[in-house]
Short mmCIF file of C-alpha atoms in Angstrom, two decimals:
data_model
loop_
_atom_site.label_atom_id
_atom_site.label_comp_id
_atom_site.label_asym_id
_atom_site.label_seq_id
_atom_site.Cartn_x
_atom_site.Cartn_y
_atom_site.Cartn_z
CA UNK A 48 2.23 -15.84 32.66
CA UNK A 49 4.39 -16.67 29.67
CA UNK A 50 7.26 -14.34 29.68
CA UNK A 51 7.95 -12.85 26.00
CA UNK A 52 9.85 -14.33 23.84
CA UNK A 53 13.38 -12.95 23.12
CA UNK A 54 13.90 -11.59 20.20
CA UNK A 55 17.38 -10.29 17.71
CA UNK A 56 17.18 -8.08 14.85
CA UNK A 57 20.01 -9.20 12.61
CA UNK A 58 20.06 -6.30 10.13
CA UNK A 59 19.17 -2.61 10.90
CA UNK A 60 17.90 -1.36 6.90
CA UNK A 61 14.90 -0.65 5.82
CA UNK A 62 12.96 -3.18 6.94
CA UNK A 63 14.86 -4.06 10.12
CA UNK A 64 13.44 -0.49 10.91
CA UNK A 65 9.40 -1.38 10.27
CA UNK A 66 9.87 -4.45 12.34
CA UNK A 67 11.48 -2.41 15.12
CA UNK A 68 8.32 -0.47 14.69
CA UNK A 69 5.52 -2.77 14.99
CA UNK A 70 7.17 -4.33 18.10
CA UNK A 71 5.30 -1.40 19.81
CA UNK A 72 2.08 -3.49 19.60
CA UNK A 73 3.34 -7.02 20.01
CA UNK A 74 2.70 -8.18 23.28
CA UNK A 75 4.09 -11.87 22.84
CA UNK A 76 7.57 -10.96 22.45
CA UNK A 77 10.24 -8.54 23.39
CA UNK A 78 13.07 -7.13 21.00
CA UNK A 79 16.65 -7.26 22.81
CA UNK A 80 19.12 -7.09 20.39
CA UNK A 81 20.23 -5.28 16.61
CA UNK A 82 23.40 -6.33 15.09
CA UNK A 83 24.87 -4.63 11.87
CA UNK A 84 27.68 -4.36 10.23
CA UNK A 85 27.28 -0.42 10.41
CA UNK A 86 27.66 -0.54 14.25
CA UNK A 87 26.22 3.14 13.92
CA UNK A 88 23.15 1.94 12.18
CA UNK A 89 23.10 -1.15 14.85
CA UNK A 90 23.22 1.75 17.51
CA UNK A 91 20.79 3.96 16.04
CA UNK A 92 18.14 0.86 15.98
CA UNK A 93 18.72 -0.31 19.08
CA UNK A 94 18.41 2.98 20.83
CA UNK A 95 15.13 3.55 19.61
CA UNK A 96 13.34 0.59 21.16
CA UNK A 97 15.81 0.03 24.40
CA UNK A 98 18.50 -2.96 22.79
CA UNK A 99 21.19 -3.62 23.15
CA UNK A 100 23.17 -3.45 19.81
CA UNK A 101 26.42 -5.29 18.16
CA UNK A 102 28.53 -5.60 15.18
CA UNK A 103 28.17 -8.99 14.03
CA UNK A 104 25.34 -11.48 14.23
CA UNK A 105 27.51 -13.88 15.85
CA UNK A 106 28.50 -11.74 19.37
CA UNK A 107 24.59 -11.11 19.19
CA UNK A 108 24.02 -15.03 19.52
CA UNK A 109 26.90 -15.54 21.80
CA UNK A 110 25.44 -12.14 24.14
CA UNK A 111 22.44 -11.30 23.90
CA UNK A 112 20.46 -14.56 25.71
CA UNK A 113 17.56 -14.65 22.49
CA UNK A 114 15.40 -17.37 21.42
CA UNK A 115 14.32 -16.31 18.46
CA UNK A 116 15.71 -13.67 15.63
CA UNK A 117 14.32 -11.88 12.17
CA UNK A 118 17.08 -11.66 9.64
CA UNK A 119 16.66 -8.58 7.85
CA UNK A 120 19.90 -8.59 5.50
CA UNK A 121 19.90 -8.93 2.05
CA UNK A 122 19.53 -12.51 0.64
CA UNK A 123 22.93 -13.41 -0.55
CA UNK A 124 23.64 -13.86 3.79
CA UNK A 125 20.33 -15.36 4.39
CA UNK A 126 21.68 -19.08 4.34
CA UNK A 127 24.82 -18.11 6.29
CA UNK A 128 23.46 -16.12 9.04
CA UNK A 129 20.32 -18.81 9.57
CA UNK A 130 22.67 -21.46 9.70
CA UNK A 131 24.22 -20.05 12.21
CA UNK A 132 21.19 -19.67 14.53
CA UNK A 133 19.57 -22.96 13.50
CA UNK A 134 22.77 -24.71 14.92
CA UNK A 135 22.30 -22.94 18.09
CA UNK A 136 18.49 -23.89 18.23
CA UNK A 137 17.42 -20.56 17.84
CA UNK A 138 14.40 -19.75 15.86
CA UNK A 139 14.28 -18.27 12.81
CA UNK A 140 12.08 -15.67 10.72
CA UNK A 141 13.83 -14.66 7.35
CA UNK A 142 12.58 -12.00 4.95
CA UNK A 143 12.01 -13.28 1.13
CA UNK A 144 13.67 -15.00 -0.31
CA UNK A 145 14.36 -17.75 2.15
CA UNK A 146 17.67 -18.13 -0.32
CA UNK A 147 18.70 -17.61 -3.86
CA UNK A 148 18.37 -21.05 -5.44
CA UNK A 149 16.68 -24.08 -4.71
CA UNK A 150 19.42 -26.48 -3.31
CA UNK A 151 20.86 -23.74 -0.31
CA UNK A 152 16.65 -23.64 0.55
CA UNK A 153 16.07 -27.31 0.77
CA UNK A 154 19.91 -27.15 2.69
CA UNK A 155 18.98 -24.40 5.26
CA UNK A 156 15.64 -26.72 5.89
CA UNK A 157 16.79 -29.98 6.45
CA UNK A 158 19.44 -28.31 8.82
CA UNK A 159 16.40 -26.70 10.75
CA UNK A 160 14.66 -30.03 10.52
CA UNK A 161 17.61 -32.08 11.95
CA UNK A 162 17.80 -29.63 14.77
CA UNK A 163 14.33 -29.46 15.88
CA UNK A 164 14.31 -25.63 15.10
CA UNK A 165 11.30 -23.24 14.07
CA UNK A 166 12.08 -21.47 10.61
CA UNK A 167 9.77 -19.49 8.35
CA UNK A 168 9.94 -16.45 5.65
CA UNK A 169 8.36 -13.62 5.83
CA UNK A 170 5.23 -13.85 3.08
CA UNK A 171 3.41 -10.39 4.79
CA UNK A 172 0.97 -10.56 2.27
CA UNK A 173 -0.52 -14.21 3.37
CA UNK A 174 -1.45 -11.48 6.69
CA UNK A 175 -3.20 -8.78 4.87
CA UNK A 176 -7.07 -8.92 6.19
CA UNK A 177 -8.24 -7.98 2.74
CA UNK A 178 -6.09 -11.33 1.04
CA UNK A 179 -7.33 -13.56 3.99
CA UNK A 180 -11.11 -12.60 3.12
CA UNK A 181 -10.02 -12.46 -0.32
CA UNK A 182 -9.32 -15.93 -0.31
CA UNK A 183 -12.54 -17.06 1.57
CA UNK A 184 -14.70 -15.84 -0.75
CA UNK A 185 -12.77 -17.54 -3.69
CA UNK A 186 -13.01 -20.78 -1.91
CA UNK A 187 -16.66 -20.28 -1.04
CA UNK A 188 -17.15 -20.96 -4.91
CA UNK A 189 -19.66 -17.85 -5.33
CA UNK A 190 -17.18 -16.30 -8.17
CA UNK A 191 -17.18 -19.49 -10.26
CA UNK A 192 -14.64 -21.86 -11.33
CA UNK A 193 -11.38 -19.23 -11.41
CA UNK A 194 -10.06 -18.96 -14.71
CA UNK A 195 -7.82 -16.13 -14.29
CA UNK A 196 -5.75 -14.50 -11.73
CA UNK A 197 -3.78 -11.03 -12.01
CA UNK A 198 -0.83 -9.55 -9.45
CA UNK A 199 1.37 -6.28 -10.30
CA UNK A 200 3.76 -5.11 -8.27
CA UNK A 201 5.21 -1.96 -10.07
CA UNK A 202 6.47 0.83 -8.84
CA UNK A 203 9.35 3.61 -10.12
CA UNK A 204 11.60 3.41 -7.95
CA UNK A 205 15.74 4.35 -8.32
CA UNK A 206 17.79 1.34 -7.59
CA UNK A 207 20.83 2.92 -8.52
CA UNK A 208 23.46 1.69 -5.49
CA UNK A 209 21.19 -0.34 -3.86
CA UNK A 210 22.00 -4.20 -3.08
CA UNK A 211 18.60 -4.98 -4.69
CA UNK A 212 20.04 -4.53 -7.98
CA UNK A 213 23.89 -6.06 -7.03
CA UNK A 214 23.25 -9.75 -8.60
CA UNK A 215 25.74 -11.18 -6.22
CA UNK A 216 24.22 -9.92 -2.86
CA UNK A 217 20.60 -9.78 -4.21
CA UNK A 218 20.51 -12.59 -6.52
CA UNK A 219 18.95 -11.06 -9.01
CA UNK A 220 16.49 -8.14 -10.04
CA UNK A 221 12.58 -7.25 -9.58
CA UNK A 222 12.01 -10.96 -10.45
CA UNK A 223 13.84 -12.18 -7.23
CA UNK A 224 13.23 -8.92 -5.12
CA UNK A 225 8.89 -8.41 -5.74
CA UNK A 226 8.22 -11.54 -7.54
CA UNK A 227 8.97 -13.74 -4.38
CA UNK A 228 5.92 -11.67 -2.82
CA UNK A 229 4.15 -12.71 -6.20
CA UNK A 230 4.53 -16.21 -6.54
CA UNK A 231 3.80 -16.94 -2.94
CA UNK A 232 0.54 -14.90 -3.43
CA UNK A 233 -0.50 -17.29 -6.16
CA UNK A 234 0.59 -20.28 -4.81
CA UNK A 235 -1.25 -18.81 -1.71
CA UNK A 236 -4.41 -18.93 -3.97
CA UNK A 237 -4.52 -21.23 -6.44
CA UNK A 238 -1.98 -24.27 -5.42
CA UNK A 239 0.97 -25.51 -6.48
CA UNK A 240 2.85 -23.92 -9.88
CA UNK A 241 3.59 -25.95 -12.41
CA UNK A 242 5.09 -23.97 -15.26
CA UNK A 243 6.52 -20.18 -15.36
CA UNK A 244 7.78 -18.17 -18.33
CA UNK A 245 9.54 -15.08 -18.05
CA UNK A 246 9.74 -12.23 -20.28
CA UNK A 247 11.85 -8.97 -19.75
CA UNK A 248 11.11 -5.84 -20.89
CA UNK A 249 13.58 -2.76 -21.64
CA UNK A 250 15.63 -2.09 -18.76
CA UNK A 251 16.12 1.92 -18.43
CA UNK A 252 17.91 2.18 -15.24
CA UNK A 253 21.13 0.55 -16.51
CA UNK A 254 21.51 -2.05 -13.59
CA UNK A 255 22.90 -5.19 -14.23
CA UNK A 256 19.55 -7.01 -13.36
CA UNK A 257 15.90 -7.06 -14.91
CA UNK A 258 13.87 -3.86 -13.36
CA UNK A 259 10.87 -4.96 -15.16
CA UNK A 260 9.66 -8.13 -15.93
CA UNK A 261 5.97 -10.25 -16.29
CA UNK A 262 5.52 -13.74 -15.59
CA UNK A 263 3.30 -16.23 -16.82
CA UNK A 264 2.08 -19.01 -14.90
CA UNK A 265 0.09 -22.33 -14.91
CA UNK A 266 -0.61 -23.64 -12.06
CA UNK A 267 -1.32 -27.38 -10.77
CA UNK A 268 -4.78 -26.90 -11.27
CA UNK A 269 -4.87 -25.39 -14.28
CA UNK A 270 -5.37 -21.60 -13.86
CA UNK A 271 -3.74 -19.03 -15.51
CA UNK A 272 -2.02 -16.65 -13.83
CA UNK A 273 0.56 -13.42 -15.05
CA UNK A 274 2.34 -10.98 -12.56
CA UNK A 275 3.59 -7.49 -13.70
CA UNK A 276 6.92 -6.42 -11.98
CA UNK A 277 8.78 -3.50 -12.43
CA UNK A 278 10.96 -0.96 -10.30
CA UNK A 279 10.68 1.48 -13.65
CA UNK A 280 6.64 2.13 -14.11
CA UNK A 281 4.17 2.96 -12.50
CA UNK A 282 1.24 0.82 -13.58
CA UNK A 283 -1.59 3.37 -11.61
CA UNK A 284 -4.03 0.15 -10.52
CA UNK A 285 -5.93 0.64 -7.75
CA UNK A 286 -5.83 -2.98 -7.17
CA UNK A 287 -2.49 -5.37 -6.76
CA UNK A 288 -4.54 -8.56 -7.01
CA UNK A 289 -7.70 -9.69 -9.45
CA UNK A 290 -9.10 -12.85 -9.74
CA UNK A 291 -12.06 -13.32 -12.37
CA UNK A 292 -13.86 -16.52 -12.15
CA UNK A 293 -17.10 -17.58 -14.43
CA UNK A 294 -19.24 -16.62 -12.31
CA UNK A 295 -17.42 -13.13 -10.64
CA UNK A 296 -14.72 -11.29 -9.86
CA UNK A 297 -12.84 -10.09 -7.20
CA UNK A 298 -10.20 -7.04 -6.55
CA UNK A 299 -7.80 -6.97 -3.73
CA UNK A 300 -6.41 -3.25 -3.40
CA UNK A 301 -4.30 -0.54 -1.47
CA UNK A 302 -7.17 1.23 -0.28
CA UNK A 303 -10.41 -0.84 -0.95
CA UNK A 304 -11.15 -4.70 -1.97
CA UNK A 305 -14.37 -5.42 -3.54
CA UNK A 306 -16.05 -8.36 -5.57
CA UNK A 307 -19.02 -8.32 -7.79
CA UNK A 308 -20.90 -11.43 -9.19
CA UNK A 309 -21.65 -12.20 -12.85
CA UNK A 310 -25.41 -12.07 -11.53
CA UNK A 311 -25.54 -8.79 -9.95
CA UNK A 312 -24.33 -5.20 -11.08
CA UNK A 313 -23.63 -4.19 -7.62
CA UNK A 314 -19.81 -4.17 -5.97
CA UNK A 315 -19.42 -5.26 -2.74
CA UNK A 316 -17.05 -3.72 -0.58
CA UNK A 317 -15.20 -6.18 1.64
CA UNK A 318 -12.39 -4.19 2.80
CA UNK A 319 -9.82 -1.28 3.20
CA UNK A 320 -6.89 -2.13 1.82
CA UNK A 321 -2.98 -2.83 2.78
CA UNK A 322 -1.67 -2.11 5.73
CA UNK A 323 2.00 -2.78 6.31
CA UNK A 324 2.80 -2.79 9.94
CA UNK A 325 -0.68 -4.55 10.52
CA UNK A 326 0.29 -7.58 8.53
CA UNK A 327 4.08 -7.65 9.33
CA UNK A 328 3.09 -7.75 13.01
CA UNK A 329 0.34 -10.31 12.52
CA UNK A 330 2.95 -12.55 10.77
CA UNK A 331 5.63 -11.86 13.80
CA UNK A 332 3.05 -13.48 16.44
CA UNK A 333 2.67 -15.81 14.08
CA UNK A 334 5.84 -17.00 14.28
CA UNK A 335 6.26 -16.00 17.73
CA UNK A 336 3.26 -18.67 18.92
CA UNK A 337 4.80 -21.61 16.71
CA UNK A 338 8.15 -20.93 18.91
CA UNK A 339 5.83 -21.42 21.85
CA UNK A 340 3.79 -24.22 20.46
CA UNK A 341 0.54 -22.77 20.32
CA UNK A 342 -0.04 -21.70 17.07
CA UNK A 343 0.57 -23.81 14.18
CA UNK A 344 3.06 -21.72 11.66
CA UNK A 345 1.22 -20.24 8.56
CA UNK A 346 4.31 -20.10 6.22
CA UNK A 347 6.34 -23.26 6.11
CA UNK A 348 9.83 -24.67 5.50
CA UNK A 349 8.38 -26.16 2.52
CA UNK A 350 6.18 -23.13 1.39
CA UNK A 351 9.05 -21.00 1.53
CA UNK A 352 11.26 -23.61 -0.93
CA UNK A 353 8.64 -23.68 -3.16
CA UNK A 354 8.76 -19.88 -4.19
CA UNK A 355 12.37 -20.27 -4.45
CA UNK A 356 11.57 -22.98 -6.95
CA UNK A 357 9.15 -20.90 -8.48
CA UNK A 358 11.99 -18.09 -8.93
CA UNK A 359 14.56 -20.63 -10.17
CA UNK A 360 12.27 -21.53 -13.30
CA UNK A 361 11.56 -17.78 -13.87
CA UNK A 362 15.13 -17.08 -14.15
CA UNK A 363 15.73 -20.54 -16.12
CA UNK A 364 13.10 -18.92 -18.88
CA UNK A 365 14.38 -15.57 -18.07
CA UNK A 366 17.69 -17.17 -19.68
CA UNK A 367 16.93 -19.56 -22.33
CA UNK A 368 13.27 -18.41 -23.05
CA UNK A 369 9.82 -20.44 -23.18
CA UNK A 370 8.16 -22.37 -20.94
CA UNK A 371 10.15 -24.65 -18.11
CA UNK A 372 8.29 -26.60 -15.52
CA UNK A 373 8.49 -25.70 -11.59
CA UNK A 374 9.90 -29.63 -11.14
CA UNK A 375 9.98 -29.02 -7.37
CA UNK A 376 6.07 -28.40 -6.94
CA UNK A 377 5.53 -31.32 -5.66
CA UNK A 378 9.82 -33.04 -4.86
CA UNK A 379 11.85 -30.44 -3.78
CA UNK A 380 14.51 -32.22 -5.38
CA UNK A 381 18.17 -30.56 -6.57
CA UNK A 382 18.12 -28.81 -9.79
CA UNK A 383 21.27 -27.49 -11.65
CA UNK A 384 22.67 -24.38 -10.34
CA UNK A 385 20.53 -21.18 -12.46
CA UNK A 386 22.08 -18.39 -13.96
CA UNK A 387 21.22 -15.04 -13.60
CA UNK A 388 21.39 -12.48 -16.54
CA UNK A 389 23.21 -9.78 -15.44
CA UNK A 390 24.66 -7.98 -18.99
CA UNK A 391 22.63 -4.73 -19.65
CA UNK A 392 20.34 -4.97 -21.79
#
């Protein structure tokens, strides 16, 4: 029997914490090892699932004997820290964004390529049961050609002092932070984006980033698609994603998912909504069998890139306004270096 794979937390937030949490029921791999900054933080982790823990990423890949770690800082040390591990053939699972522009991405991959090492992002939403069935039912064809497709992501939620809302260690605002989960739910969907504008609405927090924005997409296809984002509102749907076709339409929600055909008057009930833990753990083993080579890896080098593309055309019409075309949909080629607003609006 396989023995499980090895596994550092670099990072012990937010986040670091719900990974540390799902571990419980992940029988594929082992977590060894928390490193932080905040040693006491590192220590805290660590001591609550039996790690060892350290101060720097670094003595944790020179110490702690693991194959494989989930970086869990924010993404202004996302290229850094995976670089680091990639050169030392150890595998790699990086929350969103993968990195904050285009060029450090396609970077970071090659250097994973060149090394022979497996490197994803976490997309947890490509896991959710209720997205999965979601999407089968789309591609069945029984709603119709899709002519429309609806995400929101918005929330009130204080970001005063957080990194999320520090431009140089976030990259940017609710665009960056939620709409990475956004875009890669689309593309997820419907294909390939070609075009994105970006439109920003009032800011009343006072952060130097956007805390609400929308984005309007076109995608490769030809569907429309807009996302709502905001850390200020609270938009009340009972539903994060809609898709309305000719024929149907379908809701994907935090408690139920449901679709109803243009024929009938009847919903159908297909699910029971988001849970987090389920679909961060489903995406660990994920990532944990593509180390082993039995499962192929659901999220990409590539797919990860392309959201980053995605966000560096939001921010490019975020900036100058209008449409601007996602030029690495289909060549992940260089683009000029994209500026994020950060005066208060």
């Amino acid at each position: 029997m396989t023995a499980p794979l090895r596994i550092g937390l670099i990072g012990a937030g937010g986040i670091a914490g719900a990974y540390a949490e799902l571990f419980d029921g992940v029988d594929v791999a082992q977590l060894v090892a928390v490193a932080d900054t905040n040693f006491a933080a590192a220590q805290a982790l660590a001591e609550r699932v039996q790690a060892m823990p350290f101060e720097s990423y670094t003595d944790l890949g020179e110490q702690a004997g693991v194959e494989a770690v989930i970086i869990c800082t924010p993404p202004a040390t996302h290229v850094e820290i995976a670089s680091y591990f990639v050169k030392r053939r150890i595998a790699v699972l990086c929350e969103k964004p993968l990195a904050t522009s285009t060029s450090s991405a396609s970077a970071l991959v090659e250097l994973a390529q060149r090394n022979g090492v497996v490197m994803t992002m976490a997309a947890k939403f490509r896991f959710v049961d209720d997205v999965i069935r979601a999407k089968s039912i789309v591609d069945s064809g029984i709603l119709g050609d899709i002519i429309l497709f609806e995400n929101a992501f918005a929330s009130r939620v204080s970001m005063a002092g957080r990194w999320n809302a520090d431009p140089d260690v976030s990259g940017g605002g609710v665009l960056i932070d939620n709409g990475t989960h956004s875009v890669d739910i689309v593309r997820y969907f419907l294909g390939p984006i070609a075009e994105v504008m970006a439109v920003e609405a009032k800011r009343v927090q006072n952060l130097p980033v956007e805390d609400t924005a929308q984005l309007f997409l076109r995608t490769a296809s030809g569907v429309a698609a807009t996302v709502d984002l905001s850390w200020s509102i609270n938009k009340e749907l009972d539903s994060f994603i809609n898709v309305y076709g000719s024929q149907g339409t379908i809701r994907v929600g935090w408690r139920e998912s449901k679709y109803r055909q243009a024929s009938s008057p009847e919903w159908v009930v297909f699910g029971h909504g988001y849970q987090k833990l389920d679909c961060m753990r489903r995406a660990v083993e994920n990532f944990c069998g593509a180390v082993r080579g039995t499962r192929q890896l659901l999220i990409t080098p590539e797919e990860a890139i392309a959201s980053v593309d995605v966000i560096d055309a939001a921010y490019q019409s975020l900036g100058r306004g209008g449409w601007v075309s996602v030029k690495g949909y289909d060549d992940h080629a260089e683009k000029p270096p994209v500026r994020r607003i950060t005066g208060v609006a």
